[in-house]
PDB file of C-alpha atoms in Angstrom:
ATOM      1  CA  MET A 651     -20.603  40.089  42.054  1.00  0.00           C
ATOM      2  CA  GLY A 652     -21.951  36.567  42.631  1.00  0.00           C
ATOM      3  CA  LEU A 653     -22.995  34.004  40.061  1.00  0.00           C
ATOM      4  CA  ARG A 654     -23.472  34.948  36.425  1.00  0.00           C
ATOM      5  CA  VAL A 655     -25.178  33.077  33.618  1.00  0.00           C
ATOM      6  CA  ASP A 656     -22.854  31.535  31.031  1.00  0.00           C
ATOM      7  CA  THR A 657     -24.534  33.352  28.151  1.00  0.00           C
ATOM      8  CA  GLY A 658     -22.334  31.731  25.525  1.00  0.00           C
ATOM      9  CA  LYS A 659     -23.802  28.346  26.407  1.00  0.00           C
ATOM     10  CA  TYR A 660     -27.179  29.450  25.069  1.00  0.00           C
ATOM     11  CA  ARG A 661     -25.979  31.321  21.996  1.00  0.00           C
ATOM     12  CA  ALA A 662     -26.738  29.384  18.824  1.00  0.00           C
ATOM     13  CA  PRO A 663     -23.703  29.014  16.531  1.00  0.00           C
ATOM     14  CA  ALA A 664     -23.510  31.004  13.319  1.00  0.00           C
ATOM     15  CA  ASP A 665     -22.073  28.147  11.287  1.00  0.00           C
ATOM     16  CA  GLY A 666     -25.325  26.301  10.582  1.00  0.00           C
ATOM     17  CA  SER A 667     -24.601  23.475  13.018  1.00  0.00           C
ATOM     18  CA  PHE A 668     -27.417  24.232  15.487  1.00  0.00           C
ATOM     19  CA  ARG A 669     -29.485  21.294  16.734  1.00  0.00           C
ATOM     20  CA  LEU A 670     -32.391  21.818  19.098  1.00  0.00           C
ATOM     21  CA  LYS A 671     -31.875  18.408  20.731  1.00  0.00           C
ATOM     22  CA  ASP A 672     -28.620  19.716  22.199  1.00  0.00           C
ATOM     23  CA  HIS A 673     -30.516  22.229  24.370  1.00  0.00           C
ATOM     24  CA  ASP A 674     -32.285  21.097  27.541  1.00  0.00           C
ATOM     25  CA  PRO A 675     -35.423  23.139  28.359  1.00  0.00           C
ATOM     26  CA  ALA A 676     -34.975  22.238  32.055  1.00  0.00           C
ATOM     27  CA  ASP A 677     -31.392  23.490  32.328  1.00  0.00           C
ATOM     28  CA  THR A 678     -30.710  26.032  35.082  1.00  0.00           C
ATOM     29  CA  GLY A 679     -26.939  26.307  34.743  1.00  0.00           C
ATOM     30  CA  PRO A 680     -25.093  26.559  38.064  1.00  0.00           C
ATOM     31  CA  PHE A 681     -28.193  27.872  39.816  1.00  0.00           C
ATOM     32  CA  THR A 682     -30.110  25.525  42.072  1.00  0.00           C
ATOM     33  CA  SER A 683     -32.826  27.633  43.648  1.00  0.00           C
ATOM     34  CA  LYS A 684     -35.427  30.232  42.793  1.00  0.00           C
ATOM     35  CA  LYS A 685     -33.905  32.485  45.469  1.00  0.00           C
ATOM     36  CA  GLU A 686     -30.580  32.601  43.626  1.00  0.00           C
ATOM     37  CA  GLY A 687     -32.390  33.334  40.402  1.00  0.00           C
ATOM     38  CA  LYS A 688     -34.377  36.173  41.950  1.00  0.00           C
ATOM     39  CA  GLU A 689     -31.221  37.791  43.318  1.00  0.00           C
ATOM     40  CA  GLU A 690     -29.459  37.547  39.951  1.00  0.00           C
ATOM     41  CA  LEU A 691     -32.509  38.922  38.158  1.00  0.00           C
ATOM     42  CA  GLU A 692     -32.697  41.902  40.524  1.00  0.00           C
ATOM     43  CA  ARG A 693     -29.061  42.672  39.829  1.00  0.00           C
ATOM     44  CA  GLY A 694     -29.609  42.293  36.105  1.00  0.00           C
ATOM     45  CA  VAL A 695     -32.620  44.614  36.136  1.00  0.00           C
ATOM     46  CA  LYS A 696     -30.568  47.254  37.948  1.00  0.00           C
ATOM     47  CA  MET A 697     -27.724  46.978  35.441  1.00  0.00           C
ATOM     48  CA  ILE A 698     -30.111  47.183  32.480  1.00  0.00           C
ATOM     49  CA  ARG A 699     -31.577  50.379  33.942  1.00  0.00           C
ATOM     50  CA  GLU A 700     -28.093  51.897  34.267  1.00  0.00           C
ATOM     51  CA  GLN A 701     -27.088  50.907  30.746  1.00  0.00           C
ATOM     52  CA  GLN A 702     -30.382  52.115  29.296  1.00  0.00           C
ATOM     53  CA  GLU A 703     -29.734  55.594  30.672  1.00  0.00           C
ATOM     54  CA  LEU A 704     -26.395  55.619  28.868  1.00  0.00           C
ATOM     55  CA  LEU A 705     -28.023  54.287  25.681  1.00  0.00           C
ATOM     56  CA  TYR A 706     -30.629  57.034  25.755  1.00  0.00           C
ATOM     57  CA  ALA A 707     -28.157  59.803  26.579  1.00  0.00           C
ATOM     58  CA  SER A 708     -25.604  58.822  23.934  1.00  0.00           C
ATOM     59  CA  ASP A 709     -28.329  58.628  21.224  1.00  0.00           C
ATOM     60  CA  ARG A 710     -26.164  56.615  18.825  1.00  0.00           C
ATOM     61  CA  TRP A 711     -27.204  52.986  19.201  1.00  0.00           C
ATOM     62  CA  ALA A 712     -30.557  51.217  19.356  1.00  0.00           C
ATOM     63  CA  LEU A 713     -31.294  47.732  20.686  1.00  0.00           C
ATOM     64  CA  LEU A 714     -33.902  45.400  19.202  1.00  0.00           C
ATOM     65  CA  LEU A 715     -34.911  42.365  21.263  1.00  0.00           C
ATOM     66  CA  VAL A 716     -36.916  39.677  19.464  1.00  0.00           C
ATOM     67  CA  PHE A 717     -38.860  37.061  21.442  1.00  0.00           C
ATOM     68  CA  GLN A 718     -40.225  33.880  19.882  1.00  0.00           C
ATOM     69  CA  ALA A 719     -41.646  30.837  21.657  1.00  0.00           C
ATOM     70  CA  MET A 720     -44.407  28.299  21.777  1.00  0.00           C
ATOM     71  CA  ASP A 721     -47.542  29.282  23.681  1.00  0.00           C
ATOM     72  CA  ALA A 722     -47.195  29.326  27.502  1.00  0.00           C
ATOM     73  CA  ALA A 723     -43.402  29.565  27.339  1.00  0.00           C
ATOM     74  CA  GLY A 724     -43.510  32.874  29.233  1.00  0.00           C
ATOM     75  CA  LYS A 725     -42.736  35.625  26.717  1.00  0.00           C
ATOM     76  CA  ASP A 726     -45.048  38.213  28.292  1.00  0.00           C
ATOM     77  CA  SER A 727     -43.918  37.621  31.864  1.00  0.00           C
ATOM     78  CA  THR A 728     -40.245  37.567  30.890  1.00  0.00           C
ATOM     79  CA  ILE A 729     -40.540  40.931  29.156  1.00  0.00           C
ATOM     80  CA  GLU A 730     -42.465  42.304  32.142  1.00  0.00           C
ATOM     81  CA  HIS A 731     -39.954  41.137  34.770  1.00  0.00           C
ATOM     82  CA  VAL A 732     -36.717  41.772  32.886  1.00  0.00           C
ATOM     83  CA  MET A 733     -37.674  45.254  31.704  1.00  0.00           C
ATOM     84  CA  SER A 734     -39.352  46.267  34.980  1.00  0.00           C
ATOM     85  CA  GLY A 735     -36.665  48.826  35.805  1.00  0.00           C
ATOM     86  CA  VAL A 736     -36.446  50.460  32.388  1.00  0.00           C
ATOM     87  CA  ASN A 737     -37.625  54.026  31.851  1.00  0.00           C
ATOM     88  CA  PRO A 738     -40.777  53.707  29.683  1.00  0.00           C
ATOM     89  CA  MET A 739     -39.647  56.757  27.688  1.00  0.00           C
ATOM     90  CA  GLY A 740     -36.760  54.694  26.323  1.00  0.00           C
ATOM     91  CA  CYS A 741     -38.489  51.393  25.609  1.00  0.00           C
ATOM     92  CA  GLN A 742     -41.144  50.287  23.116  1.00  0.00           C
ATOM     93  CA  VAL A 743     -42.907  46.905  23.072  1.00  0.00           C
ATOM     94  CA  TYR A 744     -44.836  45.628  20.060  1.00  0.00           C
ATOM     95  CA  SER A 745     -46.868  42.433  19.768  1.00  0.00           C
ATOM     96  CA  PHE A 746     -47.538  41.199  16.269  1.00  0.00           C
ATOM     97  CA  LYS A 747     -50.750  39.304  15.679  1.00  0.00           C
ATOM     98  CA  GLN A 748     -52.526  38.215  12.504  1.00  0.00           C
ATOM     99  CA  PRO A 749     -51.633  40.631   9.665  1.00  0.00           C
ATOM    100  CA  SER A 750     -54.208  43.219   8.617  1.00  0.00           C
ATOM    101  CA  ASP A 751     -55.322  43.703   5.014  1.00  0.00           C
ATOM    102  CA  GLU A 752     -52.994  46.694   4.731  1.00  0.00           C
ATOM    103  CA  GLU A 753     -50.056  44.654   6.031  1.00  0.00           C
ATOM    104  CA  LEU A 754     -50.818  41.814   3.620  1.00  0.00           C
ATOM    105  CA  ASP A 755     -50.565  44.303   0.760  1.00  0.00           C
ATOM    106  CA  HIS A 756     -46.889  44.873   1.663  1.00  0.00           C
ATOM    107  CA  ASP A 757     -43.857  42.597   1.863  1.00  0.00           C
ATOM    108  CA  PHE A 758     -43.649  40.396   4.954  1.00  0.00           C
ATOM    109  CA  LEU A 759     -41.025  42.586   6.650  1.00  0.00           C
ATOM    110  CA  TRP A 760     -42.884  45.874   6.225  1.00  0.00           C
ATOM    111  CA  ARG A 761     -45.052  45.872   9.344  1.00  0.00           C
ATOM    112  CA  THR A 762     -42.107  45.123  11.625  1.00  0.00           C
ATOM    113  CA  ALA A 763     -39.600  47.367   9.847  1.00  0.00           C
ATOM    114  CA  VAL A 764     -41.666  50.453  10.672  1.00  0.00           C
ATOM    115  CA  ARG A 765     -41.586  49.458  14.371  1.00  0.00           C
ATOM    116  CA  THR A 766     -37.837  49.140  14.809  1.00  0.00           C
ATOM    117  CA  PRO A 767     -36.503  51.300  17.681  1.00  0.00           C
ATOM    118  CA  GLU A 768     -35.189  54.820  17.338  1.00  0.00           C
ATOM    119  CA  ARG A 769     -31.612  55.601  18.290  1.00  0.00           C
ATOM    120  CA  GLY A 770     -31.182  55.643  22.048  1.00  0.00           C
ATOM    121  CA  ARG A 771     -34.085  53.271  22.651  1.00  0.00           C
ATOM    122  CA  ILE A 772     -34.791  49.607  23.282  1.00  0.00           C
ATOM    123  CA  GLY A 773     -37.384  47.986  21.040  1.00  0.00           C
ATOM    124  CA  ILE A 774     -39.027  44.686  21.927  1.00  0.00           C
ATOM    125  CA  PHE A 775     -40.836  42.449  19.454  1.00  0.00           C
ATOM    126  CA  ASN A 776     -43.194  39.984  21.139  1.00  0.00           C
ATOM    127  CA  ARG A 777     -43.329  37.682  18.111  1.00  0.00           C
ATOM    128  CA  SER A 778     -42.022  39.177  14.899  1.00  0.00           C
ATOM    129  CA  TYR A 779     -41.251  38.693  11.220  1.00  0.00           C
ATOM    130  CA  TYR A 780     -40.084  35.225  12.236  1.00  0.00           C
ATOM    131  CA  GLU A 781     -43.713  34.147  12.328  1.00  0.00           C
ATOM    132  CA  GLU A 782     -43.380  34.135   8.536  1.00  0.00           C
ATOM    133  CA  VAL A 783     -41.080  31.100   8.713  1.00  0.00           C
ATOM    134  CA  LEU A 784     -42.835  29.461  11.669  1.00  0.00           C
ATOM    135  CA  ILE A 785     -46.637  29.461  11.776  1.00  0.00           C
ATOM    136  CA  VAL A 786     -46.801  30.216   8.044  1.00  0.00           C
ATOM    137  CA  ARG A 787     -44.538  27.250   7.372  1.00  0.00           C
ATOM    138  CA  VAL A 788     -46.508  24.908   9.629  1.00  0.00           C
ATOM    139  CA  HIS A 789     -49.767  26.114   8.063  1.00  0.00           C
ATOM    140  CA  PRO A 790     -49.146  26.567   4.310  1.00  0.00           C
ATOM    141  CA  GLU A 791     -52.709  27.799   3.822  1.00  0.00           C
ATOM    142  CA  ILE A 792     -51.601  31.079   5.433  1.00  0.00           C
ATOM    143  CA  LEU A 793     -48.952  31.545   2.758  1.00  0.00           C
ATOM    144  CA  ALA A 794     -51.555  30.864   0.086  1.00  0.00           C
ATOM    145  CA  ALA A 795     -53.656  33.721   1.478  1.00  0.00           C
ATOM    146  CA  GLN A 796     -50.832  36.287   1.311  1.00  0.00           C
ATOM    147  CA  LYS A 797     -51.619  37.301  -2.268  1.00  0.00           C
ATOM    148  CA  LEU A 798     -48.114  36.648  -3.547  1.00  0.00           C
ATOM    149  CA  PRO A 799     -47.511  36.129  -7.286  1.00  0.00           C
ATOM    150  CA  ALA A 800     -47.475  32.406  -8.004  1.00  0.00           C
ATOM    151  CA  GLU A 801     -44.063  32.819  -9.642  1.00  0.00           C
ATOM    152  CA  ARG A 802     -42.645  33.985  -6.294  1.00  0.00           C
ATOM    153  CA  VAL A 803     -43.811  31.032  -4.224  1.00  0.00           C
ATOM    154  CA  GLY A 804     -41.722  27.974  -5.012  1.00  0.00           C
ATOM    155  CA  GLU A 805     -39.941  25.228  -3.129  1.00  0.00           C
ATOM    156  CA  GLY A 806     -37.197  27.660  -2.116  1.00  0.00           C
ATOM    157  CA  VAL A 807     -39.515  30.207  -0.492  1.00  0.00           C
ATOM    158  CA  TRP A 808     -38.301  29.486   3.060  1.00  0.00           C
ATOM    159  CA  GLN A 809     -34.631  29.714   2.133  1.00  0.00           C
ATOM    160  CA  GLU A 810     -35.393  32.980   0.348  1.00  0.00           C
ATOM    161  CA  ARG A 811     -37.109  34.339   3.447  1.00  0.00           C
ATOM    162  CA  PHE A 812     -34.134  33.348   5.583  1.00  0.00           C
ATOM    163  CA  GLU A 813     -31.907  35.282   3.191  1.00  0.00           C
ATOM    164  CA  ASP A 814     -34.215  38.317   3.300  1.00  0.00           C
ATOM    165  CA  ILE A 815     -34.288  38.266   7.110  1.00  0.00           C
ATOM    166  CA  ASN A 816     -30.509  37.976   7.329  1.00  0.00           C
ATOM    167  CA  ALA A 817     -30.097  40.908   4.940  1.00  0.00           C
ATOM    168  CA  PHE A 818     -32.609  42.983   6.916  1.00  0.00           C
ATOM    169  CA  GLU A 819     -30.852  42.297  10.225  1.00  0.00           C
ATOM    170  CA  ARG A 820     -27.455  43.028   8.700  1.00  0.00           C
ATOM    171  CA  HIS A 821     -28.826  46.365   7.482  1.00  0.00           C
ATOM    172  CA  LEU A 822     -30.096  47.138  10.985  1.00  0.00           C
ATOM    173  CA  ASP A 823     -26.742  46.243  12.515  1.00  0.00           C
ATOM    174  CA  ARG A 824     -24.853  48.394  10.025  1.00  0.00           C
ATOM    175  CA  SER A 825     -27.184  51.268  10.882  1.00  0.00           C
ATOM    176  CA  GLY A 826     -26.495  51.015  14.614  1.00  0.00           C
ATOM    177  CA  THR A 827     -29.427  48.844  15.704  1.00  0.00           C
ATOM    178  CA  VAL A 828     -28.108  45.858  17.622  1.00  0.00           C
ATOM    179  CA  VAL A 829     -30.320  42.773  17.272  1.00  0.00           C
ATOM    180  CA  ARG A 830     -30.584  40.004  19.860  1.00  0.00           C
ATOM    181  CA  LYS A 831     -33.085  37.179  19.469  1.00  0.00           C
ATOM    182  CA  PHE A 832     -34.492  34.854  22.122  1.00  0.00           C
ATOM    183  CA  PHE A 833     -36.144  31.492  21.608  1.00  0.00           C
ATOM    184  CA  LEU A 834     -37.706  30.592  24.963  1.00  0.00           C
ATOM    185  CA  ASN A 835     -37.300  26.835  24.863  1.00  0.00           C
ATOM    186  CA  VAL A 836     -40.129  25.211  26.814  1.00  0.00           C
ATOM    187  CA  SER A 837     -40.717  21.453  26.823  1.00  0.00           C
ATOM    188  CA  ARG A 838     -43.965  19.936  25.632  1.00  0.00           C
ATOM    189  CA  GLU A 839     -44.689  18.496  29.088  1.00  0.00           C
ATOM    190  CA  GLU A 840     -44.108  21.839  30.801  1.00  0.00           C
ATOM    191  CA  GLN A 841     -46.404  23.520  28.286  1.00  0.00           C
ATOM    192  CA  ARG A 842     -49.097  20.963  29.118  1.00  0.00           C
ATOM    193  CA  LYS A 843     -48.731  21.712  32.840  1.00  0.00           C
ATOM    194  CA  ARG A 844     -49.067  25.447  32.236  1.00  0.00           C
ATOM    195  CA  PHE A 845     -52.168  24.953  30.107  1.00  0.00           C
ATOM    196  CA  LEU A 846     -53.688  22.940  32.963  1.00  0.00           C
ATOM    197  CA  GLN A 847     -52.828  25.707  35.439  1.00  0.00           C
ATOM    198  CA  ARG A 848     -54.642  28.207  33.247  1.00  0.00           C
ATOM    199  CA  LEU A 849     -57.705  25.974  33.239  1.00  0.00           C
ATOM    200  CA  GLU A 850     -57.671  25.213  36.957  1.00  0.00           C
ATOM    201  CA  ASP A 851     -56.932  28.721  38.257  1.00  0.00           C
ATOM    202  CA  PRO A 852     -59.871  31.141  37.720  1.00  0.00           C
ATOM    203  CA  ASP A 853     -57.437  34.060  37.767  1.00  0.00           C
ATOM    204  CA  LYS A 854     -55.599  32.533  34.804  1.00  0.00           C
ATOM    205  CA  ASN A 855     -58.600  31.414  32.751  1.00  0.00           C
ATOM    206  CA  TRP A 856     -58.385  34.557  30.635  1.00  0.00           C
ATOM    207  CA  LYS A 857     -54.963  33.454  29.350  1.00  0.00           C
ATOM    208  CA  PHE A 858     -56.296  30.245  27.845  1.00  0.00           C
ATOM    209  CA  SER A 859     -57.308  29.917  24.220  1.00  0.00           C
ATOM    210  CA  LEU A 860     -58.417  26.706  22.564  1.00  0.00           C
ATOM    211  CA  GLY A 861     -56.391  27.851  19.576  1.00  0.00           C
ATOM    212  CA  ASP A 862     -53.217  27.554  21.676  1.00  0.00           C
ATOM    213  CA  LEU A 863     -54.077  23.925  22.344  1.00  0.00           C
ATOM    214  CA  ASP A 864     -54.710  23.374  18.652  1.00  0.00           C
ATOM    215  CA  GLN A 865     -51.251  24.718  17.816  1.00  0.00           C
ATOM    216  CA  SER A 866     -49.623  22.379  20.336  1.00  0.00           C
ATOM    217  CA  GLN A 867     -50.914  19.445  18.280  1.00  0.00           C
ATOM    218  CA  HIS A 868     -48.361  20.455  15.651  1.00  0.00           C
ATOM    219  CA  TRP A 869     -45.498  20.363  18.161  1.00  0.00           C
ATOM    220  CA  ASP A 870     -43.060  18.269  16.100  1.00  0.00           C
ATOM    221  CA  ARG A 871     -43.554  20.394  12.992  1.00  0.00           C
ATOM    222  CA  TYR A 872     -42.992  23.553  15.004  1.00  0.00           C
ATOM    223  CA  MET A 873     -39.798  22.173  16.528  1.00  0.00           C
ATOM    224  CA  GLN A 874     -38.505  21.345  13.047  1.00  0.00           C
ATOM    225  CA  ALA A 875     -39.409  24.849  11.874  1.00  0.00           C
ATOM    226  CA  TYR A 876     -37.687  26.475  14.881  1.00  0.00           C
ATOM    227  CA  GLU A 877     -34.541  24.410  14.402  1.00  0.00           C
ATOM    228  CA  ASP A 878     -34.331  25.240  10.709  1.00  0.00           C
ATOM    229  CA  MET A 879     -35.017  28.917  11.402  1.00  0.00           C
ATOM    230  CA  ILE A 880     -32.336  29.216  14.072  1.00  0.00           C
ATOM    231  CA  ARG A 881     -29.825  27.225  12.030  1.00  0.00           C
ATOM    232  CA  HIS A 882     -30.233  29.577   9.063  1.00  0.00           C
ATOM    233  CA  THR A 883     -30.620  32.944  10.832  1.00  0.00           C
ATOM    234  CA  SER A 884     -28.307  32.869  13.859  1.00  0.00           C
ATOM    235  CA  THR A 885     -25.475  35.131  12.764  1.00  0.00           C
ATOM    236  CA  ASP A 886     -22.538  36.850  14.416  1.00  0.00           C
ATOM    237  CA  HIS A 887     -24.278  40.224  14.191  1.00  0.00           C
ATOM    238  CA  ALA A 888     -27.798  38.981  15.121  1.00  0.00           C
ATOM    239  CA  PRO A 889     -27.492  35.789  17.161  1.00  0.00           C
ATOM    240  CA  TRP A 890     -30.229  33.576  18.530  1.00  0.00           C
ATOM    241  CA  TYR A 891     -30.164  32.629  22.209  1.00  0.00           C
ATOM    242  CA  VAL A 892     -31.953  29.386  23.025  1.00  0.00           C
ATOM    243  CA  VAL A 893     -32.974  30.021  26.623  1.00  0.00           C
ATOM    244  CA  PRO A 894     -34.270  27.135  28.798  1.00  0.00           C
ATOM    245  CA  ALA A 895     -37.842  28.013  29.742  1.00  0.00           C
ATOM    246  CA  ASP A 896     -39.093  25.192  31.964  1.00  0.00           C
ATOM    247  CA  SER A 897     -37.967  27.194  35.020  1.00  0.00           C
ATOM    248  CA  LYS A 898     -39.309  30.708  34.596  1.00  0.00           C
ATOM    249  CA  TRP A 899     -37.006  32.156  37.212  1.00  0.00           C
ATOM    250  CA  PHE A 900     -33.925  30.943  35.331  1.00  0.00           C
ATOM    251  CA  MET A 901     -35.294  32.026  31.965  1.00  0.00           C
ATOM    252  CA  ARG A 902     -35.814  35.587  33.189  1.00  0.00           C
ATOM    253  CA  MET A 903     -32.387  35.958  34.763  1.00  0.00           C
ATOM    254  CA  ALA A 904     -30.687  34.451  31.703  1.00  0.00           C
ATOM    255  CA  VAL A 905     -32.431  36.909  29.381  1.00  0.00           C
ATOM    256  CA  ALA A 906     -31.483  39.783  31.690  1.00  0.00           C
ATOM    257  CA  ASP A 907     -27.815  38.774  31.726  1.00  0.00           C
ATOM    258  CA  ILE A 908     -27.714  38.491  27.930  1.00  0.00           C
ATOM    259  CA  ILE A 909     -29.163  41.997  27.604  1.00  0.00           C
ATOM    260  CA  VAL A 910     -26.652  43.366  30.123  1.00  0.00           C
ATOM    261  CA  GLU A 911     -23.778  41.704  28.280  1.00  0.00           C
ATOM    262  CA  THR A 912     -24.979  43.163  24.987  1.00  0.00           C
ATOM    263  CA  LEU A 913     -25.330  46.717  26.307  1.00  0.00           C
ATOM    264  CA  GLU A 914     -22.015  46.612  28.147  1.00  0.00           C
ATOM    265  CA  GLY A 915     -20.389  45.471  24.906  1.00  0.00           C
ATOM    266  CA  LEU A 916     -21.328  48.798  23.302  1.00  0.00           C
ATOM    267  CA  ASN A 917     -19.048  50.697  25.730  1.00  0.00           C
ATOM    268  CA  LEU A 918     -21.667  53.379  26.191  1.00  0.00           C
ATOM    269  CA  ARG A 919     -20.706  56.753  27.657  1.00  0.00           C
ATOM    270  CA  PHE A 920     -22.515  59.933  28.541  1.00  0.00           C
ATOM    271  CA  PRO A 921     -21.955  62.625  25.874  1.00  0.00           C
ATOM    272  CA  GLU A 922     -19.044  64.940  26.510  1.00  0.00           C
ATOM    273  CA  VAL A 923     -20.016  68.441  27.570  1.00  0.00           C
ATOM    274  CA  SER A 924     -18.885  71.098  25.102  1.00  0.00           C
ATOM    275  CA  GLU A 925     -17.022  74.198  26.170  1.00  0.00           C
ATOM    276  CA  LYS A 926     -20.149  76.279  25.479  1.00  0.00           C
ATOM    277  CA  GLN A 927     -22.268  73.995  27.631  1.00  0.00           C
ATOM    278  CA  ARG A 928     -19.671  74.120  30.389  1.00  0.00           C
ATOM    279  CA  ARG A 929     -19.770  77.916  30.414  1.00  0.00           C
ATOM    280  CA  GLU A 930     -23.575  77.810  30.562  1.00  0.00           C
ATOM    281  CA  ILE A 931     -23.403  75.403  33.509  1.00  0.00           C
ATOM    282  CA  GLU A 932     -21.027  77.721  35.347  1.00  0.00           C
ATOM    283  CA  GLU A 933     -23.317  80.666  34.621  1.00  0.00           C
ATOM    284  CA  ALA A 934     -26.333  78.724  35.890  1.00  0.00           C
ATOM    285  CA  GLN A 935     -24.480  77.797  39.084  1.00  0.00           C
ATOM    286  CA  LYS A 936     -23.665  81.444  39.723  1.00  0.00           C
ATOM    287  CA  ARG A 937     -27.266  82.501  39.220  1.00  0.00           C
ATOM    288  CA  LEU A 938     -28.468  79.782  41.570  1.00  0.00           C
ATOM    289  CA  GLY A 939     -25.860  80.656  44.170  1.00  0.00           C
ATOM    290  CA  GLY A 940     -24.022  77.381  43.729  1.00  0.00           C
TER     291      GLY A 940
END
């Protein structure tokens, strides 16, 4: 079968001991070349496709994949490459931007809750409800604009949101929606290089936004927010995976292997054919001369 990613190495503990400094954004595990990574990714994509067919046919479980990262970490391209073999009928991708007025008139989980995947499908959140403890925490003025009662916004608001998120994800898990969360861990220097590439390559100019550069000025505050978020919301039933993102090829294959491991852990099977269905199959074979 060849090399496999040690997925446990990147799984954040559920005991509150997580520290971001213990995770190297440049790590590539036992892999030393892009060629190895491409081969492993191709195998992973094939296995995801096979497992997705079983997921869809069994119609009992759903899988929710949450992606969070700093700008230029590679969320879009990772989703594109890893899910390239999946049947579009069984996969839904949602990107969450600035909340609308309607969304602001609901609780912070509402707009994502209505987008969770149906049974038999894979749902992907490109950013998510976790923005509410990341960008909103780094920029308190956003929280002030959310029209919350003053009595509900105190010093413990972030801890309360962690508790709400954990309860929401536990509810999903108990309902048959498996949750796996990915923090694509890019270094500040690698982010700078990718911003420069977007500026220097005309074909990548469209990806650049001055707002992305503005957000990078708050790097240290974001890292503190990510660490606190992962420490409080990585659980046994909805773990965070802190995936090294400085090498895109390794990041993609690592994400693919984690998804494969998760789906294989469900022990999916095709539905058993009933006696009535079997008789209908035999009748159809006769009519078709089989």
